[in-house]
């Protein structure tokens, strides 16, 4: 069955304009917060005549979601709502989104496209090792899998023994996980000597930024498994709104369900083509909680060139970080993703690292990057390697850092998201 429609760029733009008009008028008619925002911006729904008119709409943010708690942006009567999901907000109130039956079905169709794009068939068995519950992850992977017609093995996160047992007994061919869990499980499979008894061929992973080095490591430990990065935001349905294709250069996104803009997070102006900026999304047919120019805080860039795989859906790069996880260090904004990039160029180190920021007795800020040596590394030239990484950080990030090599597997692994930044400067 084919889940991926074909759109010419012109047909897609037509679809987007119709969806934009519908969404603006739906939000204006049915939600006081949206109506007030649009009135303040002096925009009426009938004034949306072209895709460029999206720039007249006000932005919305995570703060709006929490101030409108518990059912922010709600645009349908509650009797039409069949489900809520919430994200694991770090502080205060969670971000809650509501779904109608159509919203749930649209999401499942989008996720089914993802499985198709990753080359799955009805014969595949998808072991789902992400969180179930109020989060969108587990249920998203599962609904999409059932819609697509493959077999879901819903294990949830953690449970390493059960994961290994089911991978072997059920011969699961695909694993859905976070990058951290992928690394942890692949190391465990290698340690237990299981890899030649498994049928695992593909890893669909998401929800946290991952480095090239981490991807390589996971793939190698699983005997060359193919990795697919999947973006996902609770605010925009959940995981499955796009996926890396088999050409493995960026991610196609389902532009018939939402418009993606990239803006400069400081000036709020559109980023230049191909320039990195903050992803802003506007939903096109979301009924219960539509999004108007929602600032995701995720940093990425559009990839305007045609994709080698031939699919015409537009593409963005992998998520390079979050505009609010940039850290000010000695007056420079640094992002963990930049350390990922530096380490990915080094063959003598693993993918795991930690960034420690502290203020010492001299009153100045210091950054120490702890980096794991490669597995079974016999290198004795620690000082030279540390100096080389430190120099690369200086040239890439324009800041000084002390680099400290530590033994392989000495930094903690996580089943969810790995903490990489330890900031004690303000304690
Ligand atoms: Zn492609």
Coordinates of C-alpha atoms and ligand atoms in Angstrom, one line a residue:
X1 CA 0.0 0.0 0.0
X2 CA 1.3 3.4 -0.8
X3 CA 1.1 6.0 1.9
X4 CA 3.3 8.7 0.3
X5 CA 1.4 11.0 -2.1
X6 CA 3.3 12.7 -4.8
X7 CA 3.1 16.5 -5.0
X8 CA 4.7 18.8 -7.4
X9 CA 6.0 21.9 -5.6
X10 CA 3.1 23.9 -7.1
X11 CA 0.5 21.4 -6.0
X12 CA 2.0 21.3 -2.5
X13 CA 2.0 25.1 -2.3
X14 CA -1.7 25.1 -3.3
X15 CA -2.5 22.6 -0.6
X16 CA -0.6 24.7 1.9
X17 CA -2.4 27.9 1.1
X18 CA -5.8 26.2 1.4
X19 CA -4.7 24.7 4.7
X20 CA -3.3 28.0 6.0
X21 CA -6.6 29.8 5.2
X22 CA -8.6 27.1 6.9
X23 CA -6.4 27.1 10.0
X24 CA -6.3 30.9 10.5
X25 CA -10.1 31.1 10.2
X26 CA -10.6 28.0 12.4
X27 CA -8.3 29.5 15.1
X28 CA -9.9 33.0 14.8
X29 CA -13.5 31.6 15.1
X30 CA -13.0 29.1 17.9
X31 CA -10.3 30.2 20.3
X32 CA -10.1 33.5 22.3
X33 CA -6.4 33.5 22.7
X34 CA -5.9 33.2 18.9
X35 CA -8.6 35.7 18.1
X36 CA -7.0 38.2 20.5
X37 CA -3.5 37.6 19.0
X38 CA -4.8 38.0 15.4
X39 CA -6.8 41.1 16.3
X40 CA -3.7 42.6 17.9
X41 CA -1.7 41.9 14.8
X42 CA -4.6 43.4 12.8
X43 CA -5.1 40.3 10.6
X44 CA -8.4 39.0 9.6
X45 CA -8.7 35.5 8.2
X46 CA -10.0 36.7 4.8
X47 CA -6.7 38.7 4.4
X48 CA -4.7 35.6 4.0
X49 CA -4.4 35.4 0.2
X50 CA -0.9 34.0 -0.4
X51 CA 1.6 31.8 1.5
X52 CA 3.7 35.0 2.1
X53 CA 0.8 36.3 4.2
X54 CA 1.9 33.8 6.9
X55 CA 4.4 36.5 7.9
X56 CA 1.6 38.7 9.1
X57 CA 0.6 36.2 11.7
X58 CA 1.9 36.6 15.3
X59 CA 4.2 33.9 16.7
X60 CA 3.2 31.6 19.4
X61 CA 5.5 30.0 22.0
X62 CA 5.7 27.3 24.7
X63 CA 4.9 30.0 27.2
X64 CA 1.5 30.5 25.6
X65 CA 0.9 26.8 25.9
X66 CA 1.5 26.8 29.6
X67 CA -0.4 30.0 30.3
X68 CA -3.4 28.5 28.5
X69 CA -3.1 25.3 30.5
X70 CA -4.8 22.8 30.7
X71 CA -6.2 22.8 27.1
X72 CA -4.2 25.4 25.2
X73 CA -5.2 26.5 21.7
X74 CA -8.4 24.4 22.0
X75 CA -10.6 25.1 18.9
X76 CA -13.2 22.4 19.1
X77 CA -15.8 21.5 21.8
X78 CA -14.4 19.1 24.3
X79 CA -16.8 16.4 23.2
X80 CA -14.8 16.2 19.9
X81 CA -11.6 15.6 21.8
X82 CA -10.7 11.9 21.9
X83 CA -7.2 12.1 23.5
X84 CA -4.7 14.3 25.2
X85 CA -0.9 14.1 25.2
X86 CA 1.6 16.1 27.2
X87 CA 5.3 16.7 26.9
X88 CA 7.8 16.2 29.7
X89 CA 8.3 20.0 30.2
X90 CA 11.3 20.6 32.4
X91 CA 9.7 23.0 34.9
X92 CA 6.2 24.0 35.9
X93 CA 3.2 23.0 33.9
X94 CA 3.3 20.5 31.1
X95 CA 2.5 21.3 27.5
X96 CA -0.8 19.6 26.8
X97 CA -2.2 19.1 23.4
X98 CA -5.7 17.7 22.5
X99 CA -6.6 15.5 19.5
X100 CA -9.8 14.8 17.6
X101 CA -10.4 11.5 15.9
X102 CA -9.2 13.1 12.6
X103 CA -6.1 14.4 14.3
X104 CA -5.2 11.0 15.6
X105 CA -5.8 9.4 12.2
X106 CA -3.8 12.1 10.4
X107 CA -0.9 11.5 12.7
X108 CA -1.1 7.7 12.1
X109 CA -1.1 8.3 8.3
X110 CA 1.9 10.6 8.6
X111 CA 3.8 8.0 10.7
X112 CA 2.8 5.3 8.2
X113 CA 4.5 7.3 5.5
X114 CA 7.7 7.4 7.7
X115 CA 7.8 3.6 7.8
X116 CA 7.3 3.4 4.1
X117 CA 10.1 6.0 3.5
X118 CA 12.4 3.9 5.7
X119 CA 11.7 1.0 3.4
X120 CA 9.6 -1.2 5.7
X121 CA 7.0 -3.7 4.5
X122 CA 4.2 -5.6 6.1
X123 CA 6.7 -8.3 7.0
X124 CA 8.6 -6.0 9.3
X125 CA 8.5 -6.3 13.1
X126 CA 8.9 -3.0 14.9
X127 CA 10.2 -3.2 18.5
X128 CA 9.1 0.0 20.2
X129 CA 11.5 0.9 23.0
X130 CA 10.3 4.5 23.7
X131 CA 8.0 5.8 26.4
X132 CA 4.3 4.9 26.6
X133 CA 1.8 6.9 28.6
X134 CA 1.0 10.5 28.3
X135 CA 4.0 11.1 26.0
X136 CA 3.5 10.9 22.2
X137 CA 6.5 8.6 21.5
X138 CA 5.2 5.1 22.2
X139 CA 1.7 5.4 21.0
X140 CA 2.9 7.4 17.9
X141 CA 5.3 4.6 16.8
X142 CA 2.6 2.0 17.5
X143 CA -0.4 3.7 15.8
X144 CA 1.8 4.3 12.7
X145 CA 3.0 0.8 12.7
X146 CA -0.6 -0.7 12.8
X147 CA -1.8 1.8 10.2
X148 CA 1.1 0.8 8.0
X149 CA 0.5 -2.9 8.5
X150 CA 3.8 -4.0 10.1
X151 CA 3.9 -5.9 13.4
X152 CA 4.3 -3.8 16.6
X153 CA 6.2 -5.1 19.6
X154 CA 5.4 -2.6 22.3
X155 CA 8.1 -3.0 24.9
X156 CA 8.5 0.6 26.1
X157 CA 11.8 2.1 27.4
X158 CA 14.4 0.3 29.5
X159 CA 13.8 -3.4 30.3
X160 CA 17.1 -4.3 28.6
X161 CA 16.7 -8.1 29.3
X162 CA 13.3 -8.1 27.7
X163 CA 14.5 -6.0 24.8
X164 CA 17.3 -8.5 24.1
X165 CA 15.0 -11.5 24.5
X166 CA 12.3 -10.2 22.2
X167 CA 14.9 -9.0 19.6
X168 CA 16.1 -12.6 19.5
X169 CA 12.8 -14.6 20.0
X170 CA 10.6 -12.4 17.8
X171 CA 13.3 -11.6 15.3
X172 CA 12.4 -7.9 15.4
X173 CA 13.7 -6.2 12.3
X174 CA 13.2 -2.5 13.3
X175 CA 13.9 -0.8 16.6
X176 CA 12.2 2.5 17.6
X177 CA 14.2 4.3 20.3
X178 CA 16.0 7.4 21.4
X179 CA 19.6 7.7 20.3
X180 CA 20.8 7.2 23.9
X181 CA 18.8 4.0 24.1
X182 CA 20.1 2.9 20.7
X183 CA 23.6 3.3 21.9
X184 CA 23.0 1.5 25.2
X185 CA 21.2 -1.4 23.6
X186 CA 23.7 -1.8 20.8
X187 CA 26.6 -1.9 23.4
X188 CA 24.6 -4.5 25.4
X189 CA 23.9 -6.6 22.3
X190 CA 27.6 -6.6 21.5
X191 CA 28.6 -7.4 25.1
X192 CA 26.2 -10.4 25.1
X193 CA 27.5 -11.6 21.7
X194 CA 23.9 -11.6 20.4
X195 CA 24.3 -9.7 17.1
X196 CA 24.5 -12.7 14.7
X197 CA 21.4 -14.2 16.3
X198 CA 19.3 -11.0 15.6
X199 CA 17.4 -9.8 12.5
X200 CA 17.6 -6.1 13.4
X201 CA 18.2 -4.1 10.2
X202 CA 16.9 -0.6 10.9
X203 CA 16.8 1.8 13.8
X204 CA 14.3 4.6 13.8
X205 CA 15.4 7.0 16.5
X206 CA 14.5 10.5 17.6
X207 CA 13.6 12.9 20.3
X208 CA 17.2 14.0 21.0
X209 CA 20.0 15.4 19.0
X210 CA 22.6 12.8 18.0
X211 CA 26.0 13.0 16.6
X212 CA 27.5 11.4 13.5
X213 CA 29.9 9.5 15.8
X214 CA 27.0 8.1 17.9
X215 CA 25.2 7.0 14.7
X216 CA 28.3 5.2 13.4
X217 CA 28.8 3.5 16.7
X218 CA 25.2 2.2 17.0
X219 CA 25.3 1.0 13.4
X220 CA 28.7 -0.8 13.7
X221 CA 27.7 -2.5 16.9
X222 CA 24.6 -3.8 15.2
X223 CA 26.4 -5.2 12.2
X224 CA 25.7 -2.3 9.9
X225 CA 22.1 -1.5 10.8
X226 CA 20.6 1.5 8.9
X227 CA 19.6 4.5 11.0
X228 CA 16.7 6.8 10.4
X229 CA 16.3 10.0 12.4
X230 CA 12.7 10.9 13.0
X231 CA 11.7 14.4 14.2
X232 CA 8.8 14.9 16.6
X233 CA 7.2 17.5 18.7
X234 CA 4.2 16.9 21.0
X235 CA 2.9 20.2 19.9
X236 CA 2.8 19.1 16.3
X237 CA 1.1 15.7 16.8
X238 CA 4.2 13.8 18.0
X239 CA 7.0 11.8 16.2
X240 CA 6.4 11.0 12.6
X241 CA 5.9 14.4 11.0
X242 CA 8.9 13.6 8.7
X243 CA 11.8 11.2 8.5
X244 CA 15.3 10.7 7.1
X245 CA 15.0 8.9 3.8
X246 CA 17.2 6.1 2.4
X247 CA 19.5 8.7 0.8
X248 CA 20.4 9.7 4.4
X249 CA 20.8 13.4 3.7
X250 CA 18.5 15.3 6.0
X251 CA 14.8 14.6 6.6
X252 CA 11.8 14.9 4.4
X253 CA 8.8 16.5 6.1
X254 CA 5.2 16.2 5.4
X255 CA 4.6 19.7 4.0
X256 CA 0.9 18.9 3.2
X257 CA 0.3 18.8 7.0
X258 CA 2.3 21.8 8.1
X259 CA 4.3 24.7 7.0
X260 CA 7.9 25.0 8.2
X261 CA 9.6 28.3 8.4
X262 CA 13.2 28.9 9.6
X263 CA 13.7 32.2 11.4
X264 CA 16.6 34.0 13.0
X265 CA 15.7 33.5 16.7
X266 CA 17.1 36.9 17.6
X267 CA 15.6 39.1 14.8
X268 CA 12.6 36.9 14.1
X269 CA 13.2 37.5 10.4
X270 CA 13.2 34.6 7.9
X271 CA 16.7 32.9 7.7
X272 CA 18.4 33.0 4.4
X273 CA 17.9 29.9 2.2
X274 CA 20.1 27.1 3.7
X275 CA 20.9 29.2 6.8
X276 CA 20.5 27.6 10.3
X277 CA 17.7 29.1 12.5
X278 CA 14.8 28.2 14.6
X279 CA 12.0 26.0 13.2
X280 CA 8.6 27.6 13.3
X281 CA 5.6 25.5 12.4
X282 CA 2.0 26.2 11.3
X283 CA -0.4 23.3 11.1
X284 CA -2.7 23.0 8.1
X285 CA -5.5 20.7 9.2
X286 CA -5.1 20.1 12.9
X287 CA -8.5 20.4 14.5
X288 CA -8.3 20.3 18.3
X289 CA -5.1 22.3 18.9
X290 CA -4.0 24.0 15.7
X291 CA -0.6 25.8 15.7
X292 CA 0.0 29.3 14.2
X293 CA 3.6 30.1 13.8
X294 CA 4.6 28.1 16.8
X295 CA 8.3 28.6 17.8
X296 CA 9.7 25.1 18.4
X297 CA 13.1 26.3 19.6
X298 CA 14.6 23.5 17.5
X299 CA 17.5 24.7 15.3
X300 CA 17.9 23.4 11.8
X301 CA 18.0 24.5 8.2
X302 CA 16.2 23.9 5.0
X303 CA 17.8 21.7 2.4
X304 CA 16.5 23.3 -0.8
X305 CA 18.3 21.0 -3.3
X306 CA 16.4 18.0 -4.8
X307 CA 17.0 14.8 -2.8
X308 CA 18.9 11.9 -4.4
X309 CA 16.1 9.6 -3.4
X310 CA 13.8 11.3 -5.9
X311 CA 11.0 12.1 -3.4
X312 CA 9.6 15.7 -3.8
X313 CA 8.7 16.4 -0.2
X314 CA 10.8 19.2 1.1
X315 CA 13.7 18.5 3.5
X316 CA 15.3 20.0 6.6
X317 CA 18.6 19.0 8.2
X318 CA 18.8 17.1 11.4
X319 CA 18.0 19.0 14.5
X320 CA 21.2 20.8 15.4
X321 CA 20.2 21.9 18.9
X322 CA 17.7 24.1 20.6
X323 CA 17.8 27.8 20.6
X324 CA 17.3 27.8 24.3
X325 CA 20.0 25.2 25.1
X326 CA 22.6 27.4 23.8
X327 CA 24.8 28.4 26.8
X328 CA 26.5 31.7 27.3
X329 CA 30.1 31.0 28.1
X330 CA 32.5 33.9 28.4
X331 CA 30.0 35.9 26.4
X332 CA 29.8 33.5 23.5
X333 CA 26.8 31.3 22.7
X334 CA 27.8 27.7 22.5
X335 CA 25.7 24.7 21.6
X336 CA 26.4 21.0 22.5
X337 CA 25.9 20.2 18.8
X338 CA 29.1 21.9 18.0
X339 CA 31.0 19.6 20.3
X340 CA 29.3 16.6 18.6
X341 CA 30.6 17.9 15.3
X342 CA 34.2 18.3 16.6
X343 CA 34.2 14.8 18.1
X344 CA 32.7 13.2 15.0
X345 CA 35.9 14.2 13.2
X346 CA 38.1 12.2 15.6
X347 CA 38.7 8.5 15.3
X348 CA 40.3 7.9 18.6
X349 CA 37.3 8.9 20.8
X350 CA 33.8 7.4 21.4
X351 CA 30.6 9.4 20.8
X352 CA 30.2 10.1 24.6
X353 CA 31.1 13.3 26.2
X354 CA 30.2 15.8 29.0
X355 CA 30.6 19.6 29.1
X356 CA 31.4 20.9 32.6
X357 CA 31.2 24.7 33.2
X358 CA 32.5 26.1 36.4
X359 CA 33.7 29.3 38.0
X360 CA 37.0 29.0 39.7
X361 CA 38.6 31.0 42.4
X362 CA 40.0 33.6 40.0
X363 CA 36.4 34.5 39.2
X364 CA 36.7 33.4 35.6
X365 CA 34.6 30.8 33.8
X366 CA 36.1 27.5 32.7
X367 CA 34.9 24.8 30.4
X368 CA 36.1 21.2 30.7
X369 CA 35.0 18.7 28.1
X370 CA 35.3 15.1 29.2
X371 CA 35.6 12.7 26.3
X372 CA 35.6 9.0 26.2
X373 CA 38.5 7.2 24.5
X374 CA 37.5 4.8 21.7
X375 CA 36.7 1.3 22.8
X376 CA 40.0 -0.8 23.1
X377 CA 42.0 2.3 22.3
X378 CA 45.7 1.6 22.9
X379 CA 46.7 5.1 22.2
X380 CA 49.2 6.5 24.8
X381 CA 49.3 9.9 23.2
X382 CA 46.6 11.3 25.5
X383 CA 48.2 14.7 25.8
X384 CA 48.5 15.2 22.0
X385 CA 44.9 14.0 21.5
X386 CA 43.5 16.3 24.2
X387 CA 45.4 19.2 22.7
X388 CA 44.1 18.4 19.2
X389 CA 40.4 18.3 20.4
X390 CA 40.9 21.5 22.4
X391 CA 42.3 23.2 19.3
X392 CA 39.4 22.0 17.2
X393 CA 36.9 23.4 19.8
X394 CA 38.7 26.7 19.7
X395 CA 38.5 27.0 16.0
X396 CA 34.9 25.8 15.7
X397 CA 33.3 27.4 18.7
X398 CA 35.7 30.3 19.4
X399 CA 36.1 29.4 23.0
X400 CA 38.8 27.8 25.1
X401 CA 38.2 24.4 26.7
X402 CA 40.3 22.0 28.6
X403 CA 39.8 18.5 27.3
X404 CA 40.1 15.5 29.6
X405 CA 40.1 11.9 28.1
X406 CA 38.4 9.3 30.2
X407 CA 38.1 5.5 29.8
X408 CA 35.6 4.0 27.4
X409 CA 32.2 3.4 29.0
X410 CA 33.1 5.4 32.1
X411 CA 30.5 8.1 31.3
X412 CA 26.9 7.2 32.2
X413 CA 24.6 5.8 29.5
X414 CA 20.9 6.6 29.5
X415 CA 17.7 4.9 28.3
X416 CA 16.1 8.2 27.6
X417 CA 18.1 11.4 27.0
X418 CA 21.7 11.7 28.1
X419 CA 22.6 14.7 30.2
X420 CA 25.7 16.4 28.6
X421 CA 25.9 19.7 30.3
X422 CA 26.9 20.2 33.9
X423 CA 26.9 23.9 34.8
X424 CA 28.0 24.8 38.3
X425 CA 28.9 28.4 37.6
X426 CA 25.9 29.8 39.4
X427 CA 25.8 27.6 42.4
Ligands
LIG1 ZN1 15.2 11.7 0.1

